C-alpha cells in the first residue's frame, strides 16, 4: 500500500522517536525509558512514556500508543503514507511507491507544488524588477515594507494583463487550474486568476506554497481582497498564514499570536514577535486550533478590540476545554491593528501582547468600560450585562471568581449576585446562545479582509449550534479519540507478577526468556503476549503478529504489550521466576481441588495435591533450593493441560 516495504523499514531505522517526540513535549530519561507530558491530551503530570530501543510510545492517561509512524500520523494529522513521507523528508530518504494511482497522485501533487513555487518566483521577480510594478513598490514602501521584507515574505505583483503568468510559465491546463493560478475563460483559453494585485504567498506549515492572498492597490477599481480558491493544495479552514515561519518561536515562547490579516502577521515579525499567524480570509475554525495545538497550549488573539469582542464565546470555551487550550486577548488600543502598531509604536504592540488577558476577563472588561458606574441604575445594568458574559463560561469555579469582581465594581452583595447568576446560567442552558450583531459583523468582514461573501473572523459557518453537543463531551472528544485508537486500558486485572515478567522479558530478552514457560501466565492475554514475544524478534514485530491474528485475546495482548513496553521492570529475574512458579502451582492446586470435589473418589487426588502443597511451602521458606523451582516448573509444564 503506497510505499515499498524496504523504504518504510529504512525510514523507521533512520528515525529517532525521542528526537521527533521532543519537538512536541519535553522528555526526561527515567530508568530505561523516557517520560513527559502527553502531547495528545491535556495533563499536569507526565503519563507519556517512550521506549527508545523498541521505538514505541504509550500514554497512561489517554492510552495513545504506537510507533514513530503512528506518532507522526496523529500529531501532524497525516495518513500513513504522508507520515512516512514526512519522516523520509527529515532523514533525506527518497521513496519508491508501489501503487500506480498513489504514484500518480503524489506525482501530480509535486507538479502542483512545483508550479506554485515557480509562480511565487515569477510574481516576486515582477514586483522587484517589473517596470509596471512601480506603484506596487511605492505602496509597499508606504506600508513599511523594505526590500528585505519583500524578499523574506516572497511578496509579488500580478501585472495588469490577461495571461502573462500562464504564458511565461507554460503551465498545462490541469496544473494551472488545480493550483488556482489560472482558469479557463469563455473562449476556453487559460487566463491568470490574479490581475493588478500585490500578492502574499501562503505556505503550508512545511513551507510549501499552497495559495496566494491578493490585495489591490489603493484608489484602483475592484474588490480590495482576492484570494486563491480552495483546491487540492489549499484548504483555508486548515491553513494559517505564517505558521511555517512562526512555529519555532511558538514552541519556544509557549504561545501563538493569532491575527486577522497577512500584514498583521508581518507586523508582529517586524516588531520582534515572530510567533504570529493569521487565518486566510475566514473565521478561526477548530481545524486551525488543532493545527496550533500541535505547537502550543496558549492562543493570544491580536484582533481589533471590537472583533475580539464579537468572538463566539461558546466556541472559545468549548475549544479551551476540549483541547486543553487557553485563549487570551491582547489589549490592543482601540481602532488599531498589529500592522499599524508595529509601524507606529512597536513597543506598544509588544506590551499589548504581553498584557493579554484571559478571554472572559477581556469580555468583562469591555462591559465595565461601557458601563455608567456612577448611578445605581447604571450599576444594575452593568451587573446584568456582566452576569450574561460570565454565565457563558462552563466552569462554576471560574464563574465564581469573576462574580466576585463584579460584586466589587457594581457594589452588589455577593450572595445575591450568586443567586442571580444561577438564574442566568439556568436560563442560558435552556435556550441557545443569541447570535448577536450579525448584520454589523458582515460589514466588518468585508472591511477586514477575505472574500466579500466570507463571514468575518469568528462567526463561523456552524457557529453555536454544534457547540453544546461538543461541550457535553460528544463526538471528537478525548474519549472518542482514545476509542478511535482502539486501545482500552490494557491489563488492569492481570496479576502484577505476570506484568512484571513481560516487562522483564522486553528488557532482557536473552537469558530470562528460556527460564519461563507459558504455564506461568495464568492470564490468557498475558500468556498470548508472552507467546508472541517468544515467536518474534522485538516488540513491534510481536505487536504486529498479534494484531494480524485479529482474535480478541490477541488484540488485547497487543494493547498490553504497547503499554508494558514503556514500563520499567524492577524485580530480580530470579525472584520473579520463583514467584511465578509459586502462583502457577497455587492455580494448579485450586484446579485439582475442584476436580476432586466432582470426583466419586476425592481421596484419590490427595497425594498429588499434598505433594504440590509441600513444594509450595518449601518455596516460601528462606533461600528455597532452585531444584524445587525447576522440578515444580517441569511438572506444571507437563500437566498444565490436565489441571486447567
Ligand atoms: Zn495522553
XYZ file of C-alpha atoms and ligand atoms in Angstrom:
645
model
C 0.000 0.000 0.000
C 1.746 3.135 -1.148
C 5.419 2.925 -0.300
C 7.568 -0.158 -0.777
C 8.321 -2.057 2.443
C 12.097 -1.721 2.256
C 11.747 2.053 2.162
C 9.404 2.058 5.144
C 11.952 -0.047 7.042
C 14.747 2.356 6.059
C 12.714 5.320 7.226
C 11.994 3.618 10.563
C 15.657 2.760 11.046
C 16.771 6.286 10.206
C 14.253 7.994 12.520
C 14.781 8.690 16.203
C 11.478 8.530 18.078
C 12.806 10.500 21.055
C 14.034 13.312 18.777
C 10.676 13.502 16.987
C 8.605 13.404 20.188
C 10.711 16.100 21.867
C 9.642 18.534 19.196
C 6.239 18.387 20.845
C 6.911 17.658 24.502
C 9.927 17.553 26.752
C 11.098 14.066 27.675
C 13.153 13.061 30.673
C 15.102 9.841 30.972
C 13.566 7.727 33.727
C 15.231 4.366 34.100
C 15.174 2.597 30.758
C 12.525 4.815 29.232
C 11.690 8.442 28.518
C 8.803 10.213 30.153
C 6.977 13.523 29.696
C 3.657 15.332 29.400
C 1.417 13.721 26.810
C 1.192 15.704 23.570
C -2.195 14.125 22.808
C -4.112 15.090 25.918
C -4.010 17.859 28.442
C -2.277 16.956 31.684
C -0.237 18.364 34.541
C 1.878 15.348 35.472
C 3.676 13.146 32.952
C 1.959 9.961 31.866
C 3.517 9.680 28.429
C 6.372 7.192 28.031
C 8.687 6.234 25.223
C 10.768 3.095 24.859
C 13.510 4.356 22.560
C 15.038 0.949 21.987
C 11.806 -0.600 20.716
C 10.658 2.670 19.141
C 7.268 2.613 20.875
C 5.288 5.078 22.998
C 2.335 4.748 25.368
C 0.246 7.209 27.374
C -1.168 6.019 30.706
C -3.642 8.896 30.641
C -5.299 8.627 27.238
C -3.898 5.270 26.065
C -2.429 6.772 22.932
C 0.189 4.323 21.724
C 2.189 3.276 18.728
C 5.454 3.639 16.908
C 7.131 6.622 15.296
C 4.876 6.496 12.239
C 1.722 6.408 14.367
C 3.093 9.341 16.339
C 3.726 11.447 13.248
C 0.326 10.488 11.837
C -1.517 11.576 14.962
C 0.469 14.692 15.742
C 0.807 16.008 12.191
C -2.647 14.816 11.074
C -1.252 12.765 8.212
C -2.180 9.447 6.680
C 0.265 6.551 6.795
C 1.955 7.425 3.520
C 2.058 11.088 4.479
C 3.717 10.230 7.810
C 6.348 8.054 6.126
C 6.977 10.855 3.631
C 7.287 13.340 6.467
C 9.908 11.180 8.206
C 11.646 10.386 4.922
C 11.916 14.119 4.249
C 13.664 14.641 7.593
C 16.003 11.715 7.000
C 16.711 12.610 3.377
C 15.433 9.279 2.053
C 13.907 9.095 -1.434
C 10.826 6.866 -1.516
C 9.582 4.374 -4.057
C 5.838 3.880 -4.420
C 4.132 0.571 -5.115
C 0.761 1.625 -6.325
C 0.280 3.317 -9.694
C -2.588 5.521 -8.512
C -0.676 6.586 -5.479
C 2.376 7.290 -7.561
C 0.320 9.346 -9.979
C -1.354 11.273 -7.200
C 1.926 12.121 -5.495
C 3.459 12.995 -8.825
C 0.573 15.303 -9.621
C 0.819 16.888 -6.177
C 4.514 17.570 -6.566
C 3.781 19.034 -10.008
C 1.267 21.384 -8.407
C 3.713 22.424 -5.704
C 6.369 22.899 -8.386
C 4.067 25.191 -10.360
C 3.246 27.161 -7.223
C 6.953 27.585 -6.469
C 7.577 28.896 -9.947
C 4.593 31.232 -9.753
C 5.818 32.610 -6.411
C 9.192 33.345 -8.012
C 7.668 34.792 -11.156
C 5.363 37.192 -9.313
C 8.160 38.105 -6.938
C 10.539 38.986 -9.791
C 7.803 41.012 -11.370
C 7.359 43.027 -8.172
C 11.062 43.572 -7.645
C 12.077 44.434 -11.191
C 8.957 44.933 -13.331
C 8.638 48.356 -14.920
C 4.868 48.127 -14.346
C 5.288 47.441 -10.603
C 6.384 50.930 -9.551
C 3.043 51.749 -7.942
C 3.031 48.417 -6.084
C 6.552 49.001 -4.776
C 5.634 52.534 -3.683
C 2.532 51.225 -1.927
C 4.514 48.567 -0.049
C 7.161 51.123 0.943
C 4.402 53.345 2.289
C 3.246 50.386 4.376
C 6.702 49.965 5.863
C 7.941 47.058 3.710
C 11.622 47.335 2.896
C 13.447 45.219 0.340
C 14.438 42.575 2.923
C 10.844 42.048 3.991
C 9.628 41.814 0.425
C 12.263 39.104 -0.063
C 11.577 37.312 3.213
C 7.827 37.009 2.632
C 8.237 36.441 -1.123
C 5.747 39.198 -1.950
C 4.744 39.514 -5.573
C 2.958 41.606 -8.146
C 0.399 40.257 -10.602
C 0.548 42.555 -13.632
C -2.442 44.082 -15.361
C -2.642 41.500 -18.120
C -4.815 38.531 -19.124
C -2.299 35.742 -19.215
C 1.308 36.931 -18.775
C 1.984 34.459 -15.993
C 0.487 31.278 -17.529
C 2.150 32.022 -20.853
C 5.567 32.712 -19.289
C 5.458 29.578 -17.144
C 3.776 27.466 -19.881
C 1.549 25.817 -17.307
C -0.527 22.876 -18.561
C -4.273 23.363 -18.176
C -4.721 20.858 -15.349
C -1.844 22.290 -13.316
C -2.905 25.881 -13.949
C -6.478 25.253 -12.873
C -5.893 22.861 -9.972
C -3.468 25.281 -8.340
C -5.971 28.074 -8.892
C -3.278 30.104 -10.653
C -5.461 30.373 -13.744
C -8.867 29.398 -15.089
C -10.388 28.620 -18.469
C -12.264 31.625 -19.783
C -15.333 31.559 -22.042
C -13.199 31.054 -25.086
C -11.573 28.054 -23.364
C -8.279 29.876 -23.055
C -6.255 29.965 -19.853
C -6.451 33.265 -18.068
C -4.450 34.380 -14.999
C -6.517 34.354 -11.835
C -4.720 37.335 -10.318
C -4.538 40.659 -12.051
C -3.298 44.011 -10.768
C -2.840 42.906 -7.182
C 0.003 42.694 -4.671
C 0.400 39.040 -3.729
C 1.167 37.451 -0.372
C 2.116 33.819 -0.986
C 0.587 31.491 1.594
C 2.661 28.477 2.651
C 1.652 25.345 4.497
C 3.376 24.640 7.792
C 6.034 22.663 5.951
C 6.854 25.804 3.947
C 5.330 24.731 0.615
C 3.327 27.393 -1.265
C -0.354 26.490 -1.380
C -2.152 29.734 -2.257
C -1.938 33.496 -2.635
C -3.652 36.328 -0.856
C -4.114 39.234 -3.246
C -4.595 42.867 -2.324
C -5.376 45.636 -4.753
C -3.614 48.979 -4.637
C -5.471 51.883 -3.023
C -7.575 54.037 -5.341
C -7.969 51.377 -8.018
C -11.031 49.518 -9.231
C -12.265 46.155 -7.983
C -12.593 44.350 -4.683
C -9.915 45.098 -2.127
C -9.012 41.447 -1.485
C -8.828 38.481 -3.786
C -7.623 35.127 -2.509
C -6.903 31.785 -4.171
C -9.818 29.401 -4.412
C -9.586 26.158 -2.472
C -8.211 23.152 -4.326
C -6.081 20.050 -3.898
C -3.303 22.033 -2.213
C -5.303 24.599 -0.304
C -7.950 24.309 2.376
C -8.438 27.654 4.034
C -10.104 26.357 7.171
C -6.890 24.459 7.897
C -4.264 26.878 6.657
C -2.740 29.511 8.886
C -0.685 32.181 7.177
C 2.780 32.457 8.702
C 2.802 29.164 10.606
C 5.792 27.939 8.580
C 7.867 30.838 9.899
C 6.253 31.121 13.316
C 6.208 27.570 14.597
C 9.704 27.521 16.082
C 9.002 30.599 18.199
C 5.500 29.353 19.033
C 7.112 26.299 20.625
C 9.927 28.294 22.253
C 7.684 31.028 23.694
C 4.756 28.772 24.560
C 2.135 30.809 22.730
C 0.785 31.596 19.283
C -0.476 35.036 18.338
C -3.468 34.877 16.003
C -4.059 37.944 13.825
C -6.668 38.873 11.268
C -4.518 39.670 8.254
C -1.265 38.854 6.492
C 0.166 42.302 7.141
C -0.614 41.934 10.851
C 1.499 38.777 10.925
C 4.341 40.532 9.180
C 3.917 43.498 11.537
C 4.369 41.209 14.536
C 7.507 39.744 12.981
C 8.780 43.273 12.332
C 8.176 44.158 15.987
C 10.276 41.188 17.091
C 7.341 38.892 17.848
C 7.940 36.038 15.398
C 5.111 33.803 16.605
C 2.146 35.301 14.755
C -0.204 33.604 12.308
C -3.389 34.679 10.541
C -6.448 32.945 9.183
C -6.787 33.353 5.432
C -9.987 35.300 4.870
C -12.067 33.020 7.085
C -13.019 32.718 10.726
C -10.902 30.723 13.117
C -12.012 27.081 12.884
C -11.475 24.047 15.037
C -9.072 22.710 12.396
C -6.955 25.822 12.872
C -6.988 25.185 16.595
C -5.941 21.558 16.126
C -3.154 22.767 13.901
C -1.902 25.201 16.566
C -2.377 22.713 19.369
C 0.489 20.705 17.926
C 2.838 23.501 18.959
C 1.333 25.277 21.942
C -1.414 25.420 24.572
C -1.888 29.163 24.538
C -3.516 31.274 21.859
C -3.408 35.064 22.036
C -5.872 36.882 19.818
C -4.384 40.069 18.427
C -7.639 41.310 16.948
C -9.145 44.699 16.758
C -10.917 45.012 20.134
C -14.378 45.085 18.542
C -13.705 41.960 16.528
C -12.354 40.118 19.544
C -15.441 41.242 21.461
C -17.631 39.629 18.803
C -15.910 36.288 19.207
C -18.301 33.404 19.688
C -17.635 32.812 23.353
C -19.227 29.379 23.423
C -16.814 28.097 20.796
C -13.802 29.546 22.550
C -14.737 27.871 25.828
C -15.508 24.608 24.063
C -12.095 24.648 22.396
C -10.406 25.551 25.654
C -11.988 22.567 27.334
C -11.681 20.071 24.550
C -8.121 20.853 23.537
C -6.730 21.985 26.882
C -6.052 25.410 25.454
C -6.019 28.825 26.980
C -7.313 31.773 24.980
C -6.218 35.289 25.790
C -6.947 38.608 24.100
C -4.230 41.182 23.500
C -5.020 44.609 24.932
C -4.899 46.405 21.609
C -5.526 50.150 21.711
C -8.971 50.895 20.252
C -9.108 51.017 16.462
C -5.572 49.768 15.917
C -4.251 46.540 14.452
C -0.824 44.865 14.820
C 0.233 46.069 11.363
C -0.278 49.777 12.170
C 1.013 49.434 15.680
C 4.197 47.692 14.546
C 4.991 50.730 12.412
C 3.852 53.482 14.768
C 4.776 52.050 18.144
C 6.288 48.543 18.178
C 6.759 48.689 21.944
C 3.035 49.231 22.389
C 2.381 46.119 20.282
C 4.744 44.065 22.413
C 3.070 45.420 25.553
C -0.419 44.680 24.218
C 0.570 41.069 23.635
C 2.380 40.767 26.951
C -0.651 42.128 28.809
C -3.090 39.803 27.057
C -5.964 38.897 29.356
C -7.967 35.672 29.599
C -10.889 35.708 27.209
C -13.520 36.093 29.913
C -11.575 38.863 31.669
C -11.354 40.709 28.371
C -15.100 40.447 27.767
C -15.885 41.518 31.276
C -13.516 44.461 30.899
C -15.495 45.645 27.887
C -18.751 45.513 29.837
C -17.161 47.509 32.607
C -15.653 50.076 30.246
C -19.021 50.648 28.597
C -20.916 50.973 31.866
C -22.027 54.030 33.779
C -20.975 53.090 37.265
C -21.814 56.420 38.880
C -25.571 55.759 39.134
C -27.440 52.873 40.787
C -29.319 52.217 37.530
C -26.078 52.159 35.551
C -24.528 49.724 38.009
C -27.555 47.445 37.871
C -27.470 47.435 34.091
C -23.745 46.683 34.067
C -24.320 43.876 36.562
C -26.869 42.189 34.311
C -24.590 42.514 31.291
C -21.627 41.187 33.263
C -23.601 38.186 34.514
C -24.622 37.287 30.965
C -20.961 37.298 29.959
C -19.893 35.261 32.977
C -22.729 32.768 32.560
C -21.298 31.658 29.221
C -18.274 30.124 30.902
C -18.719 26.393 31.526
C -16.774 26.220 34.793
C -18.641 27.159 38.008
C -15.303 27.815 39.728
C -14.180 30.261 37.079
C -17.615 31.900 37.071
C -17.428 32.441 40.811
C -14.019 34.121 40.618
C -15.301 36.681 38.141
C -18.526 37.102 40.033
C -16.591 38.464 42.979
C -15.002 41.011 40.689
C -18.451 42.179 39.568
C -19.612 42.384 43.181
C -16.716 44.758 43.730
C -17.214 47.236 40.933
C -21.025 47.119 40.873
C -21.290 47.239 44.667
C -23.701 44.319 44.883
C -23.887 41.718 47.626
C -22.070 38.531 46.552
C -24.734 36.122 47.776
C -27.417 37.954 45.862
C -25.221 38.051 42.783
C -24.588 34.321 43.034
C -28.303 33.648 43.160
C -28.904 35.849 40.123
C -26.004 34.204 38.228
C -27.522 30.760 38.841
C -30.748 32.019 37.254
C -28.907 33.395 34.229
C -26.942 30.168 33.818
C -30.119 28.100 34.061
C -31.904 30.313 31.519
C -28.895 30.133 29.200
C -28.788 26.358 29.391
C -32.378 26.049 28.200
C -32.120 28.443 25.239
C -29.495 28.632 22.528
C -26.967 31.419 22.841
C -28.010 34.520 20.920
C -26.098 35.332 17.768
C -25.594 38.989 18.193
C -24.829 41.665 15.663
C -24.748 39.587 12.524
C -25.563 42.469 10.237
C -22.836 44.633 11.596
C -20.391 41.743 11.529
C -20.949 41.279 7.845
C -19.825 44.830 7.149
C -16.853 44.213 9.328
C -15.943 41.068 7.489
C -15.993 42.906 4.214
C -13.845 45.625 5.689
C -11.369 43.422 7.463
C -10.431 41.044 4.740
C -11.261 37.928 2.873
C -13.682 37.431 0.067
C -16.595 39.807 0.258
C -19.035 36.931 0.835
C -16.979 35.449 3.649
C -18.214 35.652 7.203
C -15.996 37.839 9.373
C -13.443 36.426 11.773
C -15.074 34.337 14.482
C -18.538 33.975 13.075
C -18.114 30.517 11.687
C -20.445 28.604 9.460
C -21.717 26.256 12.135
C -21.316 28.750 14.954
C -23.206 27.924 18.105
C -25.411 25.048 17.108
C -22.748 22.359 17.351
C -21.137 23.648 20.494
C -23.497 22.355 23.140
C -23.151 18.787 21.982
C -19.407 19.191 21.851
C -19.231 20.648 25.318
C -21.174 17.739 26.683
C -18.333 15.552 25.535
C -19.875 14.420 22.276
C -18.057 13.272 19.209
C -14.437 14.135 18.746
C -13.580 14.442 22.432
C -10.708 12.801 24.223
C -12.730 9.680 24.886
C -13.669 9.254 21.275
C -10.023 9.818 20.421
C -8.927 7.040 22.715
C -11.605 4.731 21.373
C -10.524 5.519 17.838
C -7.027 4.442 18.691
C -8.650 1.205 19.788
C -6.638 0.871 22.948
C -8.515 0.346 26.151
C -6.608 0.308 29.406
C -4.629 -2.881 28.896
C -4.036 -5.373 31.647
C -5.821 -3.742 34.561
C -6.770 -7.076 36.123
C -3.658 -9.093 35.351
C -1.540 -10.482 38.175
C 1.290 -7.967 38.823
C 3.984 -10.645 38.659
C 2.873 -11.610 35.153
C 3.000 -7.995 34.019
C 6.437 -7.660 35.558
C 7.554 -10.801 33.744
C 6.519 -9.279 30.414
C 8.397 -6.069 31.236
C 11.494 -8.031 32.203
C 11.265 -10.127 29.049
C 11.238 -6.971 26.957
C 14.259 -5.570 28.777
C 16.404 -8.713 28.906
C 15.224 -10.784 26.034
C 18.236 -13.134 26.196
C 18.613 -15.075 29.462
C 15.227 -14.700 31.100
C 13.017 -15.989 28.319
C 14.351 -19.554 28.452
C 13.571 -19.728 32.152
C 9.868 -19.193 31.571
C 7.027 -21.341 30.282
C 3.563 -20.372 29.039
C 2.039 -22.146 32.043
C 3.459 -19.418 34.287
C 0.967 -16.983 32.800
C -2.434 -17.609 34.310
C -3.951 -14.727 32.383
C -4.668 -15.755 28.807
C -3.935 -12.268 27.461
C -0.587 -12.154 29.228
C 0.195 -15.669 28.015
C -0.602 -14.691 24.451
C 1.725 -11.699 24.772
C 4.444 -13.997 26.130
C 3.981 -16.396 23.203
C 4.179 -13.565 20.681
C 7.370 -12.197 22.237
C 8.911 -15.659 22.022
C 7.882 -16.124 18.410
C 9.210 -12.837 17.056
C 12.180 -10.519 17.191
C 11.415 -7.290 19.035
C 8.225 -5.850 20.493
C 6.928 -4.096 17.354
C 7.044 -7.401 15.491
C 5.227 -9.144 18.363
C 2.532 -6.468 18.336
C 2.134 -6.778 14.606
C 1.843 -10.559 14.849
C -0.908 -10.213 17.464
C -2.777 -7.554 15.512
C -2.649 -9.679 12.393
C -4.070 -12.645 14.320
C -7.077 -10.444 14.958
C -8.928 -12.502 17.610
C -9.974 -10.696 20.760
C -7.322 -12.170 23.054
C -4.597 -11.331 20.556
C -5.893 -7.791 20.180
C -5.901 -7.325 23.937
C -2.420 -8.824 24.149
C -1.207 -6.278 21.583
C -2.667 -3.470 23.686
C -0.980 -4.933 26.743
C 2.404 -5.033 25.022
C 2.037 -1.434 23.869
C 1.758 -0.489 27.498
C 4.331 -2.683 29.228
C 6.980 -1.836 26.642
C 7.299 1.631 28.155
C 7.309 0.441 31.779
C 10.482 -0.363 33.678
C 10.883 -3.740 35.350
C 12.339 -3.512 38.823
C 12.128 -7.133 40.015
C 15.100 -9.513 40.073
C 14.616 -12.214 37.430
C 15.343 -14.993 39.903
C 12.812 -13.766 42.472
C 10.213 -13.124 39.861
C 10.520 -16.593 38.383
C 10.101 -18.105 41.811
C 7.000 -16.027 42.416
C 5.505 -17.027 39.070
C 6.120 -20.697 39.773
C 4.500 -20.383 43.167
C 1.445 -18.670 41.705
C 1.162 -21.245 38.950
C 1.402 -24.055 41.500
C -1.370 -22.473 43.570
C -3.544 -22.209 40.485
C -2.862 -25.888 39.816
C -3.803 -26.800 43.387
C -7.058 -24.877 43.037
C -7.828 -26.674 39.804
C -7.083 -30.097 41.279
C -9.281 -29.405 44.312
C -12.190 -28.541 42.038
C -11.660 -31.791 40.138
C -11.507 -33.711 43.398
C -14.843 -32.321 44.614
C -16.529 -33.557 41.455
C -14.909 -36.993 41.641
C -16.545 -40.063 43.213
C -13.253 -40.786 44.863
C -11.911 -37.422 46.049
C -9.263 -39.059 48.181
C -7.557 -40.339 45.065
C -6.431 -36.742 44.410
C -4.928 -36.284 47.836
C -1.346 -37.435 47.052
C -0.755 -35.048 44.188
C -2.426 -32.133 45.966
C -0.406 -32.907 49.065
C 2.823 -33.065 47.086
C 2.127 -29.715 45.426
C 1.284 -28.077 48.747
C 4.516 -29.363 50.197
C 6.521 -27.936 47.323
C 4.809 -24.552 47.647
C 5.574 -24.476 51.349
C 9.223 -25.166 50.602
C 9.238 -22.334 48.110
C 8.065 -19.931 50.779
C 10.995 -20.577 53.085
C 14.232 -18.590 53.069
C 16.562 -19.474 50.189
C 14.416 -22.154 48.600
C 16.563 -24.582 46.595
C 16.473 -23.897 42.882
C 15.902 -27.583 42.207
C 12.425 -27.336 43.716
C 11.590 -24.421 41.449
C 12.859 -26.287 38.393
C 11.142 -29.526 39.376
C 7.845 -27.804 40.040
C 8.028 -25.887 36.785
C 8.735 -29.076 34.859
C 5.737 -30.746 36.484
C 3.474 -27.779 35.749
C 4.677 -27.588 32.188
C 3.816 -31.244 31.669
C 0.466 -31.338 33.478
C -0.940 -27.919 32.716
C -3.431 -29.231 30.190
C -4.900 -31.589 32.796
C -5.432 -29.071 35.547
C -6.851 -26.144 33.611
Zn -2.189 11.046 26.649
